PDB file of C-alpha atoms in Angstrom:
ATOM      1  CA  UNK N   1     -45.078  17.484  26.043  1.00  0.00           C
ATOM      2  CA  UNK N   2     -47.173  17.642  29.277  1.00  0.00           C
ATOM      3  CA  UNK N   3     -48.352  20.564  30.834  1.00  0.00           C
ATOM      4  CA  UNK N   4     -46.968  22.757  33.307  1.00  0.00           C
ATOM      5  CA  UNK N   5     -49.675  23.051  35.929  1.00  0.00           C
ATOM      6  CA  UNK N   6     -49.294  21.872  39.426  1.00  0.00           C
ATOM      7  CA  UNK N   7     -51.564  18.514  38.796  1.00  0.00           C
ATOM      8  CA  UNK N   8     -48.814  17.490  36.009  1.00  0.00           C
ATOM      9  CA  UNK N   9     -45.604  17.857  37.817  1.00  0.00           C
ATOM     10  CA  UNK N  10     -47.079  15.389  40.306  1.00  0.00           C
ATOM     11  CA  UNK N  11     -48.716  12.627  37.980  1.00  0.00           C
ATOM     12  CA  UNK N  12     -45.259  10.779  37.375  1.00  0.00           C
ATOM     13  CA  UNK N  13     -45.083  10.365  40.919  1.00  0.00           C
ATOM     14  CA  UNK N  14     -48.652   9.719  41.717  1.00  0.00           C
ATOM     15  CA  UNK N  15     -47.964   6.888  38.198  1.00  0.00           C
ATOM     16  CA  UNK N  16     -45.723   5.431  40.255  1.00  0.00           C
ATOM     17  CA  UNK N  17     -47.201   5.078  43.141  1.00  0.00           C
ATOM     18  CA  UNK N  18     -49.978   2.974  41.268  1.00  0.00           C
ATOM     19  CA  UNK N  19     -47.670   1.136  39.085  1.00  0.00           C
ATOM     20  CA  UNK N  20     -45.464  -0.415  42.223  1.00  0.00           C
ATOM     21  CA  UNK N  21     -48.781  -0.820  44.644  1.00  0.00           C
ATOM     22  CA  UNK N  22     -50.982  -3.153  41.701  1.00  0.00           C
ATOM     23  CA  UNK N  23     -47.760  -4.603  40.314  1.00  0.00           C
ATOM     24  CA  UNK N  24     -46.344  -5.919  43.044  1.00  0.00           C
ATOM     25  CA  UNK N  25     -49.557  -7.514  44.537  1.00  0.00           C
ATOM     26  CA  UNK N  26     -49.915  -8.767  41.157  1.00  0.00           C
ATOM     27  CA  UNK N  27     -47.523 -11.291  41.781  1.00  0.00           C
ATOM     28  CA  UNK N  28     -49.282 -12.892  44.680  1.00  0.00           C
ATOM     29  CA  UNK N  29     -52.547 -12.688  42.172  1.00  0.00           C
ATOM     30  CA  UNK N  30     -50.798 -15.025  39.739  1.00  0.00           C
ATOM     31  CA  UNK N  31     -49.824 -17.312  42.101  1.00  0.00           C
ATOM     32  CA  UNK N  32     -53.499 -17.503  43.293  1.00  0.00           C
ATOM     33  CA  UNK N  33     -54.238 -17.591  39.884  1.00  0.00           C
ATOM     34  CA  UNK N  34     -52.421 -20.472  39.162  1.00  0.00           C
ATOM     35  CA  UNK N  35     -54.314 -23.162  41.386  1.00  0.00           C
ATOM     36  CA  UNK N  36     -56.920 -22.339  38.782  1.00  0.00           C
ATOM     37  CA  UNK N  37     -55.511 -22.833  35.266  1.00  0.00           C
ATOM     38  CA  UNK N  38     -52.133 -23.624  33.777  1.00  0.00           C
ATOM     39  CA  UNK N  39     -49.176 -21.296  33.427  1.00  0.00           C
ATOM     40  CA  UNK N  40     -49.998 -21.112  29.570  1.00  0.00           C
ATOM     41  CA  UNK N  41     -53.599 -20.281  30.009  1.00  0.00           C
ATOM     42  CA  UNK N  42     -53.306 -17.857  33.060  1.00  0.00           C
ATOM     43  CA  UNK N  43     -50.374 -15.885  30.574  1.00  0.00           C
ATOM     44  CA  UNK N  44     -52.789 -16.397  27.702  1.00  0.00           C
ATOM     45  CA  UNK N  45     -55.843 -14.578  29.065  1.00  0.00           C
ATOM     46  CA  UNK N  46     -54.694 -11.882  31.311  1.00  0.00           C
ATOM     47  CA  UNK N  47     -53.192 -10.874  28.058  1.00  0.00           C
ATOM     48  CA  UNK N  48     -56.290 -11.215  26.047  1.00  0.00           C
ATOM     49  CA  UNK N  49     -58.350  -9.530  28.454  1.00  0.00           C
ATOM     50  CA  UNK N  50     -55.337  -6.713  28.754  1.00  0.00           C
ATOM     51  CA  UNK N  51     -56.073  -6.636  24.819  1.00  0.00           C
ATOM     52  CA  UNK N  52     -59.698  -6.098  24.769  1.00  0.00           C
ATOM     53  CA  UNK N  53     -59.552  -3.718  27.720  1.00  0.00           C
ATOM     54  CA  UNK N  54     -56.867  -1.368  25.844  1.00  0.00           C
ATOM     55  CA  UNK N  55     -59.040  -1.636  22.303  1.00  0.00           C
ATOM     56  CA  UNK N  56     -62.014  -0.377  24.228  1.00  0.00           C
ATOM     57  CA  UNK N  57     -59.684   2.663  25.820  1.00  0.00           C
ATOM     58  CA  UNK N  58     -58.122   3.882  22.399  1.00  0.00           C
ATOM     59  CA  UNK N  59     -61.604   3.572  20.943  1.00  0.00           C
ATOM     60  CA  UNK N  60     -63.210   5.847  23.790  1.00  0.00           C
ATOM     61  CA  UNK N  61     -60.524   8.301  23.417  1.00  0.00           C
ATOM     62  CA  UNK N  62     -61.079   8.449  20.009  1.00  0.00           C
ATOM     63  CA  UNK N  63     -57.547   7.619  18.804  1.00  0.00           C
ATOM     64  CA  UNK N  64     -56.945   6.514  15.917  1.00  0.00           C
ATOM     65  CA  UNK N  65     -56.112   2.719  15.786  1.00  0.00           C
ATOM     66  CA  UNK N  66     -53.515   2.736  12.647  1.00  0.00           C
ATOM     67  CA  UNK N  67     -50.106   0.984  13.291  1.00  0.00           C
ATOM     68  CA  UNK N  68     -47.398   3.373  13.015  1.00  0.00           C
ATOM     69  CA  UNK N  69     -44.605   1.328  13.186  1.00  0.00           C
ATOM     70  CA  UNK N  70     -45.550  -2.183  12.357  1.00  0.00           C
ATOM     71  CA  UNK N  71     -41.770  -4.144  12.521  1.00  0.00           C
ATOM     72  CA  UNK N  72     -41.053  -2.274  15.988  1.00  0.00           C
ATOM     73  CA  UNK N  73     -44.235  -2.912  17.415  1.00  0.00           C
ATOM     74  CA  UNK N  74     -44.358  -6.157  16.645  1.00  0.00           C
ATOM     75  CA  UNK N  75     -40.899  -6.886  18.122  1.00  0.00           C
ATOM     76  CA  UNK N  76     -41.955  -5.352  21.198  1.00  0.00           C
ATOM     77  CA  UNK N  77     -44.835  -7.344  21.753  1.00  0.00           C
ATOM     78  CA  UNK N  78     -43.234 -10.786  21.388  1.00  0.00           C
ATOM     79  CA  UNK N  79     -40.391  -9.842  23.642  1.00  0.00           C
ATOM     80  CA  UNK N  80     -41.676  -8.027  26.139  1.00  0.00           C
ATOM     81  CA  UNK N  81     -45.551  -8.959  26.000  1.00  0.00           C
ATOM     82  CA  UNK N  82     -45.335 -12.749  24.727  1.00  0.00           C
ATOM     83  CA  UNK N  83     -41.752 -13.372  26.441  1.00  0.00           C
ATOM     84  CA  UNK N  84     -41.843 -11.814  29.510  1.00  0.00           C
ATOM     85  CA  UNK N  85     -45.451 -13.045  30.402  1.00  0.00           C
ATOM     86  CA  UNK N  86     -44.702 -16.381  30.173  1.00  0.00           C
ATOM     87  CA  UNK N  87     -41.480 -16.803  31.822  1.00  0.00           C
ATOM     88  CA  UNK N  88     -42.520 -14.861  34.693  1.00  0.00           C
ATOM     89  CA  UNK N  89     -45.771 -17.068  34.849  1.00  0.00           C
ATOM     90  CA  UNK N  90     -43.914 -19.878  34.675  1.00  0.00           C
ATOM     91  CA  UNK N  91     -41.294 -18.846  37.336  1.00  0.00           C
ATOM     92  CA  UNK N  92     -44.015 -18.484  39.640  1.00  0.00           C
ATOM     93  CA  UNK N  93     -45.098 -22.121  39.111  1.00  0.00           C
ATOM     94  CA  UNK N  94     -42.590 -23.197  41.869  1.00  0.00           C
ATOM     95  CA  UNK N  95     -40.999 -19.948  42.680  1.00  0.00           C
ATOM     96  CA  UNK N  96     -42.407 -17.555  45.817  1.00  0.00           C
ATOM     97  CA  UNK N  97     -43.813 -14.373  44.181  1.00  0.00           C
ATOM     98  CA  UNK N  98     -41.587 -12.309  46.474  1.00  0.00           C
ATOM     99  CA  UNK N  99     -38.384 -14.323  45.384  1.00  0.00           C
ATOM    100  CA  UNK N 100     -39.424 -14.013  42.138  1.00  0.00           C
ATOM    101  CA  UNK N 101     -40.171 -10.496  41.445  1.00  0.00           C
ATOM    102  CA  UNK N 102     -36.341  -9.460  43.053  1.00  0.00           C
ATOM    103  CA  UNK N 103     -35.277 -11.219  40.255  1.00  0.00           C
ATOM    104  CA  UNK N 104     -37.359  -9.686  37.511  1.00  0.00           C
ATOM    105  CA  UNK N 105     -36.701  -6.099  38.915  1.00  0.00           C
ATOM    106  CA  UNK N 106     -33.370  -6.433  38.266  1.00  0.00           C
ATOM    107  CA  UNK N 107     -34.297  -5.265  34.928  1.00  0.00           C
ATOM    108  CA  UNK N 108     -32.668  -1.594  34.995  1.00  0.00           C
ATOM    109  CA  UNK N 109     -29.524  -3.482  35.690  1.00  0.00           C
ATOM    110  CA  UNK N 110     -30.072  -5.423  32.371  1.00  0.00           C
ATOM    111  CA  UNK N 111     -30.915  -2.284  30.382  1.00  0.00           C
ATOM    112  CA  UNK N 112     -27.883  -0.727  31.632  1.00  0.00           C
ATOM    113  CA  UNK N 113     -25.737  -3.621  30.585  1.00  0.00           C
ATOM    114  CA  UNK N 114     -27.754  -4.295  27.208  1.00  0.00           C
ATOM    115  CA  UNK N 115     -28.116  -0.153  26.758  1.00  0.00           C
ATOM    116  CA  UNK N 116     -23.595  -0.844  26.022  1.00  0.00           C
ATOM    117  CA  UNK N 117     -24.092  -3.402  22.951  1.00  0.00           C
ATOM    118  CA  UNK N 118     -27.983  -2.289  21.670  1.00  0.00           C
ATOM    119  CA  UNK N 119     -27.907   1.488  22.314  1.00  0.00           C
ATOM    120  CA  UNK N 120     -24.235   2.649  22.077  1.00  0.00           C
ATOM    121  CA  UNK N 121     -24.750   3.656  25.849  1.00  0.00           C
ATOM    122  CA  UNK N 122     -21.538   2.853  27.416  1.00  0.00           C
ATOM    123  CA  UNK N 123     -21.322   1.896  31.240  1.00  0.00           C
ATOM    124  CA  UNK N 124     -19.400   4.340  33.108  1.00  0.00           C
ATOM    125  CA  UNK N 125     -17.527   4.642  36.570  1.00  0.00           C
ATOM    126  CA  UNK N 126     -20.026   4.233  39.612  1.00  0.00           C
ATOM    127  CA  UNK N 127     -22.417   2.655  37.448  1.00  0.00           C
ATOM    128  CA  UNK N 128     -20.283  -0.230  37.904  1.00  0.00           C
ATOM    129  CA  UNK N 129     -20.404  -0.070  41.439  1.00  0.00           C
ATOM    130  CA  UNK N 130     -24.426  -0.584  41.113  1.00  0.00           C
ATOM    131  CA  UNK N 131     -24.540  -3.276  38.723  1.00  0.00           C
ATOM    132  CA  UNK N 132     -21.072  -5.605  40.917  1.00  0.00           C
ATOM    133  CA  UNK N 133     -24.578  -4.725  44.145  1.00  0.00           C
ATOM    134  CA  UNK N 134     -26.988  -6.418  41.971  1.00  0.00           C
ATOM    135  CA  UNK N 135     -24.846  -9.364  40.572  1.00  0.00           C
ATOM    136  CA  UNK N 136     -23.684 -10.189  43.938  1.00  0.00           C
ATOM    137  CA  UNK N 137     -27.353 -10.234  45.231  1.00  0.00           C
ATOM    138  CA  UNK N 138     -28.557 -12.207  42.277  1.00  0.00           C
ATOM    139  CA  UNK N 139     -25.729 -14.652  43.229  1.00  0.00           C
ATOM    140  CA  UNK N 140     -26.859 -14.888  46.863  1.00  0.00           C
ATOM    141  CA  UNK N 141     -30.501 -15.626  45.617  1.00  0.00           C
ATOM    142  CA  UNK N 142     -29.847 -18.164  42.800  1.00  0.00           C
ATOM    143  CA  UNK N 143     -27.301 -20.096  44.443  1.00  0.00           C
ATOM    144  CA  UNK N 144     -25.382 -21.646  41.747  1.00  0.00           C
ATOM    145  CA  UNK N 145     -23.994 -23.991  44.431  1.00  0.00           C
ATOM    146  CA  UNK N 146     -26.568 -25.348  46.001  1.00  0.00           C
ATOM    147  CA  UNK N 147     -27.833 -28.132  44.016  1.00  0.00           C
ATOM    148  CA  UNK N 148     -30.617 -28.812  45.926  1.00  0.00           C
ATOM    149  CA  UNK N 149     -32.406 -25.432  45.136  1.00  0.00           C
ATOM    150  CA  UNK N 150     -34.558 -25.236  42.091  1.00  0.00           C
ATOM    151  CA  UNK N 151     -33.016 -23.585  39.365  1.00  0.00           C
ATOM    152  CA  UNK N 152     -35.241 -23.647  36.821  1.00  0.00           C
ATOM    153  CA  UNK N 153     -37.829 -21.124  38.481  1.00  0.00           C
ATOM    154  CA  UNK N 154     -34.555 -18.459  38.781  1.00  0.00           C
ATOM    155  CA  UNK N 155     -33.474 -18.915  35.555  1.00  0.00           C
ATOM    156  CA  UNK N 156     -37.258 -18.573  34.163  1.00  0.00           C
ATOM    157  CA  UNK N 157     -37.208 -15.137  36.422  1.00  0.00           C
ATOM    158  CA  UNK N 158     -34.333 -14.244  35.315  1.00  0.00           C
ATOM    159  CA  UNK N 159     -35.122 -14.618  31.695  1.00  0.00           C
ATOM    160  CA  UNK N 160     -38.139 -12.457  32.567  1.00  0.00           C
ATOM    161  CA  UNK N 161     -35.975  -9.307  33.382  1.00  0.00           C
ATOM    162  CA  UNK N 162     -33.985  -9.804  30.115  1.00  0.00           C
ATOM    163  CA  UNK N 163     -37.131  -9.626  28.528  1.00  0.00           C
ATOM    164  CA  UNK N 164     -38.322  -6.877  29.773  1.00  0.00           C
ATOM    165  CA  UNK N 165     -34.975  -4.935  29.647  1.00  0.00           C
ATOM    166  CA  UNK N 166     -34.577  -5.720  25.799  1.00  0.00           C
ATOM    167  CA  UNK N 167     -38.368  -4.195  25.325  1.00  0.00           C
ATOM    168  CA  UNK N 168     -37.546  -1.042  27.393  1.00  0.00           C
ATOM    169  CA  UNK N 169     -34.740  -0.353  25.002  1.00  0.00           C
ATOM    170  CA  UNK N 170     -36.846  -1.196  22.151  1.00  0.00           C
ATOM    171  CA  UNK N 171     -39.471   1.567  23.169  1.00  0.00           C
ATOM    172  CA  UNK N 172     -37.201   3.992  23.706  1.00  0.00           C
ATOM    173  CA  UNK N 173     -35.494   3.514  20.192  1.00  0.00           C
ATOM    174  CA  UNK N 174     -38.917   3.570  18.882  1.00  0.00           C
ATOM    175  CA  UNK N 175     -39.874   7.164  20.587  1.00  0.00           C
ATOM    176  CA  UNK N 176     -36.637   8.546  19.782  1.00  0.00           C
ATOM    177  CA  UNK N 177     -37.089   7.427  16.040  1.00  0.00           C
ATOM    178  CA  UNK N 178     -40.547   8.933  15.287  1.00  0.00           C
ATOM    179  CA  UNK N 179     -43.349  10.029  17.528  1.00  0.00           C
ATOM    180  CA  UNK N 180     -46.088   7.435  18.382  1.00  0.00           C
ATOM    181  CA  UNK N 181     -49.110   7.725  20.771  1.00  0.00           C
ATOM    182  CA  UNK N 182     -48.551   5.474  23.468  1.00  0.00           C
ATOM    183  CA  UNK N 183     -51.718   4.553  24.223  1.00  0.00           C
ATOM    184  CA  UNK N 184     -51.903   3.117  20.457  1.00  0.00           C
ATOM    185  CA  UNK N 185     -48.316   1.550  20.931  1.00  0.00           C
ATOM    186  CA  UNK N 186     -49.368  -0.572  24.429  1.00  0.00           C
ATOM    187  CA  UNK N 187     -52.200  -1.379  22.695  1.00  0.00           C
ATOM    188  CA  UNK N 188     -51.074  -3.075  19.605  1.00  0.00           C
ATOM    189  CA  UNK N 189     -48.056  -4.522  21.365  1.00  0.00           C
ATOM    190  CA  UNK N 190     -50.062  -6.240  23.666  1.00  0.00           C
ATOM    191  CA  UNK N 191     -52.018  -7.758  20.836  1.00  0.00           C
ATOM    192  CA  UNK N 192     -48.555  -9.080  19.067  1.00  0.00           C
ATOM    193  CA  UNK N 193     -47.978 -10.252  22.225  1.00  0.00           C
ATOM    194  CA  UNK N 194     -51.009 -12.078  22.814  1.00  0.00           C
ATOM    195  CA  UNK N 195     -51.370 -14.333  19.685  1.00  0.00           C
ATOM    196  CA  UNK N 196     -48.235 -16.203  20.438  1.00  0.00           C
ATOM    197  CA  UNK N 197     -49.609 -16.991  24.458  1.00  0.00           C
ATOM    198  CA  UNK N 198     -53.124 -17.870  23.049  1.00  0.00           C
ATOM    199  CA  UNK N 199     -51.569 -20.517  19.919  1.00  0.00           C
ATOM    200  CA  UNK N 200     -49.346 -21.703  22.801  1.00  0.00           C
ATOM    201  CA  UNK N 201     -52.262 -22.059  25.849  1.00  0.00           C
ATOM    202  CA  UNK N 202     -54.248 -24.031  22.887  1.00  0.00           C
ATOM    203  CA  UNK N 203     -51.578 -26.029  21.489  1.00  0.00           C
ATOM    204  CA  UNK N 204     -49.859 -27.037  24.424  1.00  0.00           C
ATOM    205  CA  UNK N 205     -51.274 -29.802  26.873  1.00  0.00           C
ATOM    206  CA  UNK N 206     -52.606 -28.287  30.526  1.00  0.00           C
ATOM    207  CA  UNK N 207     -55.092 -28.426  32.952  1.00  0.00           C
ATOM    208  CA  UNK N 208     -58.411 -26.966  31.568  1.00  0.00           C
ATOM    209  CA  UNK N 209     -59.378 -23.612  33.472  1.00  0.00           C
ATOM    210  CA  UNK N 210     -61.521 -23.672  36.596  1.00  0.00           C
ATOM    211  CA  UNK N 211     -63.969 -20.933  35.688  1.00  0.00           C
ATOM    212  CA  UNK N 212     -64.769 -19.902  39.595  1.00  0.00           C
ATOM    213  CA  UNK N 213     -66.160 -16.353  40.696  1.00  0.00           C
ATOM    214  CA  UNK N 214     -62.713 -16.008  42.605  1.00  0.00           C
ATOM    215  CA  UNK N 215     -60.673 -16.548  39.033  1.00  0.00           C
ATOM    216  CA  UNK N 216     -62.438 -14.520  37.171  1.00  0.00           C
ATOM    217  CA  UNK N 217     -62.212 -11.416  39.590  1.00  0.00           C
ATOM    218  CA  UNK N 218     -58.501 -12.520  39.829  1.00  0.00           C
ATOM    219  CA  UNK N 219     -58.358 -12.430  35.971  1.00  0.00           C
ATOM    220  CA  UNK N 220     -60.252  -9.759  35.673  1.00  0.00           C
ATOM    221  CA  UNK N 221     -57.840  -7.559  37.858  1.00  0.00           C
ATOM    222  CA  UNK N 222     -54.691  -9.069  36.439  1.00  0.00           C
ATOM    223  CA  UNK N 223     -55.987  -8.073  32.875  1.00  0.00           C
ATOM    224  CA  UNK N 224     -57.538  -4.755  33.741  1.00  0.00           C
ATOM    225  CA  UNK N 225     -54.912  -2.994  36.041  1.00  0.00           C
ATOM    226  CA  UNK N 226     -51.994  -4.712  35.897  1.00  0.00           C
ATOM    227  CA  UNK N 227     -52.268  -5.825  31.796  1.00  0.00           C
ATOM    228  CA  UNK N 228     -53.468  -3.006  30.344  1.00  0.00           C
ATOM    229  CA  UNK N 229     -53.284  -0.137  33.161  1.00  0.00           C
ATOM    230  CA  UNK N 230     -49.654  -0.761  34.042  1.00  0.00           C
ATOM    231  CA  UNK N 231     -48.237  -1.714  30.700  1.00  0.00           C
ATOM    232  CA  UNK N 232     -49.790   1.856  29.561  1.00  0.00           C
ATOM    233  CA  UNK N 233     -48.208   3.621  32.497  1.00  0.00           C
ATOM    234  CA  UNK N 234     -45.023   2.042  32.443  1.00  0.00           C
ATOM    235  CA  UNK N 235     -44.793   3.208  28.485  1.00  0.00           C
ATOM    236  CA  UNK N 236     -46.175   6.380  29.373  1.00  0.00           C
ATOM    237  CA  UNK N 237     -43.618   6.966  32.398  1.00  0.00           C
ATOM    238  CA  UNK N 238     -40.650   6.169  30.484  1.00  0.00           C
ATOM    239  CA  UNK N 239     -41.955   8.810  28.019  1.00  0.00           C
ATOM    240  CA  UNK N 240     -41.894  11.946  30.746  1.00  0.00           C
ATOM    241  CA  UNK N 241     -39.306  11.410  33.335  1.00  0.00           C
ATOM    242  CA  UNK N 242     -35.727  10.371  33.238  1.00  0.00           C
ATOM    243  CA  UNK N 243     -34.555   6.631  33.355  1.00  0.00           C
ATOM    244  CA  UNK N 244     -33.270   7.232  37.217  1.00  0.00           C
ATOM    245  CA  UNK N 245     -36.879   8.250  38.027  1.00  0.00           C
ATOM    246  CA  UNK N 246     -38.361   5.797  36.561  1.00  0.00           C
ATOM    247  CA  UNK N 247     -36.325   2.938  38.144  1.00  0.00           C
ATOM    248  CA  UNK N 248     -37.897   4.115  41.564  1.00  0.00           C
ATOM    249  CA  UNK N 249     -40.649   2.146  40.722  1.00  0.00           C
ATOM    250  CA  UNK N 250     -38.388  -0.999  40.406  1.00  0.00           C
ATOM    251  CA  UNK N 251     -37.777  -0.104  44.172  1.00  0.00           C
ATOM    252  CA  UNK N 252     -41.524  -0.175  44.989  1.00  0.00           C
ATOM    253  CA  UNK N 253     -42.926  -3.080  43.625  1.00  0.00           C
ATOM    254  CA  UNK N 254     -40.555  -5.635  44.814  1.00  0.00           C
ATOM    255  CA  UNK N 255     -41.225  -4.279  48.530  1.00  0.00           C
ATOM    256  CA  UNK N 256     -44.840  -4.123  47.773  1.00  0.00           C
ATOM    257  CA  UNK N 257     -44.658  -8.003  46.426  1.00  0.00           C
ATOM    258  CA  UNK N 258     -42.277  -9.284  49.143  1.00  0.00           C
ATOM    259  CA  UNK N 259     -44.844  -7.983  51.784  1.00  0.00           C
ATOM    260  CA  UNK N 260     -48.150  -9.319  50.681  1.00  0.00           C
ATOM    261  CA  UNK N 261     -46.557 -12.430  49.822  1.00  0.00           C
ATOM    262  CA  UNK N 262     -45.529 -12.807  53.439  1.00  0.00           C
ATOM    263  CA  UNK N 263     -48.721 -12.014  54.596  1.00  0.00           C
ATOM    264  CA  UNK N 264     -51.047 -13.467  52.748  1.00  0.00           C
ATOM    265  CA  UNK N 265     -48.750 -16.512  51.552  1.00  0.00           C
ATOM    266  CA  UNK N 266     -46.861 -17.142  54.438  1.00  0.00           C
ATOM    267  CA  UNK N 267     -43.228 -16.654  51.958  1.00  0.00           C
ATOM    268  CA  UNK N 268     -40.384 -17.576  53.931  1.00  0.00           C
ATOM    269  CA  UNK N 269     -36.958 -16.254  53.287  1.00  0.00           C
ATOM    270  CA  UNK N 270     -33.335 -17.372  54.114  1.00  0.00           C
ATOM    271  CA  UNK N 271     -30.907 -15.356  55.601  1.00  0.00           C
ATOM    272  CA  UNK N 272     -28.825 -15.474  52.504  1.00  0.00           C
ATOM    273  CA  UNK N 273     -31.685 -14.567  50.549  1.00  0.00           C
ATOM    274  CA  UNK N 274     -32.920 -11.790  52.876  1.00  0.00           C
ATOM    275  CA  UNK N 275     -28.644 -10.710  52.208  1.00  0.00           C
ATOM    276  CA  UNK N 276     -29.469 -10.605  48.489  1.00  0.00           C
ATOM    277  CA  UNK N 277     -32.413  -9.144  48.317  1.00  0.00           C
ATOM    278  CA  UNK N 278     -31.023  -6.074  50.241  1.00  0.00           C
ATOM    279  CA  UNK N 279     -27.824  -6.276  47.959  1.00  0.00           C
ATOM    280  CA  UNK N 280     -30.144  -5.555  44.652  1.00  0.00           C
ATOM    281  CA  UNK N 281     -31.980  -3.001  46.691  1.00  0.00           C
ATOM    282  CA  UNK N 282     -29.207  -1.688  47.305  1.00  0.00           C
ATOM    283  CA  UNK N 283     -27.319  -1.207  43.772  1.00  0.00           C
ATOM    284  CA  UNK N 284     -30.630  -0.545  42.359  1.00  0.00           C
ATOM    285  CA  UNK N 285     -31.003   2.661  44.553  1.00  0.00           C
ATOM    286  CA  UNK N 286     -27.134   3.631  43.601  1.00  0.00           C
ATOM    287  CA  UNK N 287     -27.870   3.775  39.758  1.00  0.00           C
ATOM    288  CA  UNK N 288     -31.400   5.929  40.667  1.00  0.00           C
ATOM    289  CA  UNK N 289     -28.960   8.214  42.881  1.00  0.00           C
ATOM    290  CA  UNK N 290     -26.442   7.907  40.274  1.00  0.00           C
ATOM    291  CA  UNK N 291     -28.922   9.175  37.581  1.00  0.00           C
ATOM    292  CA  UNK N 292     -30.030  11.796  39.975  1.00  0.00           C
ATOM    293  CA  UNK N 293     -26.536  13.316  40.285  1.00  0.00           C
ATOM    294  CA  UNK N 294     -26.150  12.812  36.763  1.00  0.00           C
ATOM    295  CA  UNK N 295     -29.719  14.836  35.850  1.00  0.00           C
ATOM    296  CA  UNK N 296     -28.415  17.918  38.520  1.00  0.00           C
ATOM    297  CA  UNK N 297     -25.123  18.329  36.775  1.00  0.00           C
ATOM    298  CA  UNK N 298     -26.368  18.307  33.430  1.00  0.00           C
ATOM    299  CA  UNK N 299     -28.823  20.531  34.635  1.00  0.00           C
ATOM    300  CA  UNK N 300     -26.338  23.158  35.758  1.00  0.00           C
ATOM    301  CA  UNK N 301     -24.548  23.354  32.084  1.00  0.00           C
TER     302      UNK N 301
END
């Protein structure tokens, strides 16, 4: 359990903070990234490098490196390491970072929805009222009928949230089954993760990797803070506050991606897509209130 001092009731906030500021310019990183090397090598090595950088941290801190939970772990890592890398790389092939990360941070709507059939977690009254929000925004986004809107990139985004979502409910099943240092677990899922990008980024045809100064500070930051840094945080936030709180930094990072995109990518955004964006906003800040309400009133019995 963390401490009580003053420092510690702020470092889930001041977690946050980081997580949504170097996530969400991450996005406009791996689009940059992606005039270098192909969506199967720019997934395969920021995960690699995410790997090495987190062995190095657990064996500075002197942790020890055993697997505690090797089914679990591995799960974890090809869902939401191996899966959720490479369909959100390859939604940003053709897809606007800012566009795309809406549609990934949707997730807490998916583990609300998947929490029903994976965690007995049943979806009750105004919850309902947040997740109809986030639908209808994903519906102005995607549009279904408009044919002459790629498709592929949403669905590819899309499938990155599910990811995601089904490895948030993972860890928590894990942590609620046995205790496991989280430093250890975000270390050895990222290397489950990892194998399957790097068999995939050598088996499957691409263009070979422009090894530039400019990529390899890109890759460098992409594997450093938002591989290994992030992934650890996330973990290690869902660990000390409750799933309302935590959702806040859904709220963040989108903002923080739509921004930079616009400015240093010139992103452009329809009116109907501006509509949906705010829509998911929206919902997503209902189920945070929601959980808030929720948290008081348990609080008080």
């Amino acid at each position: 359990m963390p401490s009580s001092s003053p420092l510690s009731r702020f470092l889930p906030a001041i977690a946050l903070i980081v997580l949504s500021c170097t996530w969400g310019y991450t996005w406009v990183l791996i689009k940059q990234a992606l005039t270098y090397a192909s969506p199967f090598a720019v997934a395969a090595q920021r995960c690699v490098g995410g790997t090495l950088a987190l062995i190095l941290a657990v064996r500075l801190s002197g942790k020890s490196m055993r697997l505690a939970a090797p089914g679990a772990t591995v799960l974890i890592g090809l869902v939401q390491v191996a899966g959720f890398t490479l369909l959100q790389t390859s939604a940003l092939v053709e897809g606007g970072p800012g566009k795309t990360a809406v549609l990934i941070f949707t997730m807490p709507i998916w583990t609300l929805l998947l929490g029903w059939p994976l965690l007995g977690e049943r979806v009750r009254g105004k919850q309902w009222l947040a997740a109809a929000s986030t639908l209808g925004g994903l519906m102005l986004i995607i549009e279904p009928w408009n044919m002459h809107t790629s498709l592929l990139s949403k669905a590819l985004g899309l499938g990155a949230a599910l990811c995601w979502a089904v490895g948030t409910i993972l860890i928590k099943r894990l942590r609620q089954a046995r205790p496991v240092d989280l430093l250890v677990l975000t270390m050895w899922q990222m290397i489950f993760g990892s194998i399957p990008l790097a068999i995939i980024a050598a088996v499957l045809p691409g263009e070979p990797t422009h090894w530039t100064m400019d990529y390899v500070l890109i890759l460098t930051f992409l594997s450093v803070a938002s591989v290994a840094l992030c992934w650890w945080l996330w973990v290690w936030i869902l660990d000390r506050v409750p799933a309302w709180e935590a959702s806040l930094s859904v709220l963040g990072t989108p903002v923080v991606a739509i921004l930079s995109s616009r400015l240093t990518l010139g992103e452009a955004f329809a009116a109907s897509e501006v509509a949906g964006i705010v829509l998911i906003g929206g919902g997503l800040a209902l189920l945070s209130l929601f959980g808030w309400l929720a948290s008081r009133q348990a609080a008080r019995t």
